[in-house]
Amino acid sequence: MFSKTLSAFPTPRQVPSYTRLSGNIALGCAAVTLLRNRSGNTQPNIANQQVFKRWVGNLLNSINIHTEIVNLQALAPDGLFVANHQSWVDPLVLLRLANFSFIAKQEVANWPIVGGLTQVLDTIYIDRKNKFSVYRSLPDIEHAMRQGARVLVFPEGTTSNTTCPLTFHSMIFETAIQARKNIQALRIEYCDSEGHHLPDVAFVGDDTVMDSLKRILSVKRIYCRIHVLPALSGLSDRKLAALRTRAQILESALKSHAKQYEKH
């Protein structure tokens, strides 16, 4: 499935990356601890987000991921943003694009690295296995958008190691329709220096975060491109919104594949 066989120990070339990564993780954990209030919660605000965006930049550098934004000028000022989902790295690279309020499954709060980050960034946690729980969270999501937030969700509800996104679940799209906000698709792709898709970043199946990290650090340089696709407005059907945004991501991926094919 993946391009490299992994050793249990870092190679001499990987030692600096592991060292930088360990330092950045320690710094991030310390920051999350300091930002907790007496009740044990974190305090999401703009200052915290800026601090963590800088930390995220350093963290991505330490795991050899370089981020590029395609069509940044088309990014909507607020509304619902949907993206394809390949890895636990996805929320980190998206923070290089803008400050988002994330919608995440409950277990993400306990993930290494990402869990602490999401707690600082005003994340709305939902139990994807319980439709009633998801339904109860819709007013909170709608309210955030009415307040001018950029709310981001991975509507596949899981990760995959392919450039073709899985089916989009449509319930969350209703919040943007009710709030009369734009819905904008973002496509995330991970490539090598020649533009070929890298499955090494994927976090799927029985993977652990450490399994994923080992694969990522086995690659000399990873290029993450975030494609900002045209925003959709005036939609009144959540299922149609899910279909159209998924189609946008598929079309964008096919265009990238065609360009890559033309080079060869």
Coordinates of N, CA, C and O in Angstrom, one line a residue, residues 82-86 154-170 173 203-205 242-243 245-247 249-250:
V82 N -15.7 22.7 3.1 CA -15.6 21.2 3.1 C -14.4 20.8 2.4 O -14.0 21.4 1.3
A83 N -13.7 19.8 2.9 CA -12.5 19.3 2.3 C -12.4 17.8 2.2 O -13.0 17.1 3.1
N84 N -11.7 17.2 1.3 CA -11.4 15.8 1.3 C -10.5 15.5 2.5 O -9.7 16.4 3.0
H85 N -10.5 14.3 2.9 CA -9.8 13.9 4.2 C -8.9 12.7 4.0 O -9.4 11.6 3.6
Q86 N -7.6 12.9 4.2 CA -6.6 11.8 4.0 C -5.9 11.5 5.3 O -5.4 10.4 5.4
F154 N -14.9 17.8 7.4 CA -14.5 16.7 6.4 C -15.8 15.8 6.2 O -16.0 14.9 7.1
P155 N -16.6 16.1 5.2 CA -17.9 15.4 5.1 C -17.8 13.9 4.8 O -18.9 13.3 4.8
E156 N -16.6 13.4 4.4 CA -16.5 12.0 4.2 C -16.7 11.2 5.6 O -17.1 10.0 5.6
G157 N -16.4 11.9 6.7 CA -16.5 11.3 8.0 C -15.4 10.3 8.3 O -15.4 9.7 9.4
T158 N -14.5 10.1 7.4 CA -13.3 9.2 7.7 C -12.2 9.6 6.7 O -12.4 10.5 5.9
T159 N -11.1 8.9 6.8 CA -10.0 9.2 5.9 C -9.8 8.1 4.8 O -10.3 7.0 5.0
S160 N -9.1 8.5 3.7 CA -8.8 7.5 2.7 C -7.5 7.9 2.1 O -7.0 9.0 2.3
N161 N -6.8 6.9 1.4 CA -5.5 7.2 0.9 C -5.6 7.3 -0.7 O -4.7 6.9 -1.4
T162 N -6.7 7.9 -1.1 CA -6.8 8.0 -2.6 C -7.1 9.5 -2.9 O -7.6 10.3 -2.0
T163 N -6.9 9.9 -4.1 CA -7.3 11.3 -4.5 C -8.8 11.4 -4.8 O -9.2 12.5 -5.1
C164 N -9.5 10.3 -4.8 CA -10.9 10.3 -5.1 C -11.7 10.3 -3.7 O -11.6 9.3 -3.0
P165 N -12.4 11.4 -3.4 CA -13.0 11.4 -2.1 C -14.2 10.4 -2.0 O -14.8 10.1 -3.0
L166 N -14.5 9.9 -0.8 CA -15.6 9.1 -0.5 C -16.9 9.9 -0.6 O -16.9 11.1 -0.8
T167 N -18.0 9.2 -0.4 CA -19.3 9.9 -0.4 C -19.3 10.9 0.7 O -18.9 10.7 1.8
F168 N -19.9 12.1 0.4 CA -20.1 13.2 1.4 C -21.4 13.0 2.1 O -22.4 12.9 1.5
H169 N -21.3 13.0 3.5 CA -22.5 13.0 4.3 C -23.1 14.4 4.2 O -22.4 15.4 4.4
S170 N -24.4 14.5 4.1 CA -25.0 15.8 3.7 C -25.6 16.6 4.9 O -25.9 17.8 4.8
F173 N -24.4 20.1 5.8 CA -24.6 21.1 4.8 C -25.9 22.0 5.1 O -26.0 23.1 4.6
F203 N -3.7 8.4 6.7 CA -3.9 7.9 8.1 C -5.2 7.1 8.0 O -6.3 7.6 8.2
V204 N -5.1 5.8 7.7 CA -6.3 5.0 7.5 C -6.2 3.7 8.2 O -5.1 3.2 8.6
G205 N -7.4 3.0 8.2 CA -7.4 1.7 8.8 C -6.9 1.5 10.2 O -7.3 2.3 11.1
A242 N -23.9 18.6 -1.1 CA -22.9 17.5 -0.9 C -22.4 17.0 -2.2 O -21.2 16.8 -2.4
L243 N -23.3 16.7 -3.2 CA -22.9 16.2 -4.5 C -22.1 17.2 -5.3 O -21.1 16.8 -5.9
T245 N -20.2 19.8 -4.2 CA -18.9 20.1 -3.7 C -17.9 18.9 -3.9 O -16.8 19.0 -4.2
R246 N -18.5 17.7 -3.8 CA -17.7 16.5 -4.0 C -17.3 16.5 -5.5 O -16.1 16.1 -5.9
A247 N -18.2 16.8 -6.4 CA -17.9 16.8 -7.8 C -16.8 17.9 -8.1 O -16.0 17.7 -9.0
I249 N -14.4 18.8 -6.2 CA -13.1 18.2 -5.8 C -12.6 17.2 -6.8 O -11.4 17.1 -7.1
L250 N -13.5 16.3 -7.2 CA -13.2 15.3 -8.2 C -12.7 15.9 -9.5 O -11.7 15.5 -10.1

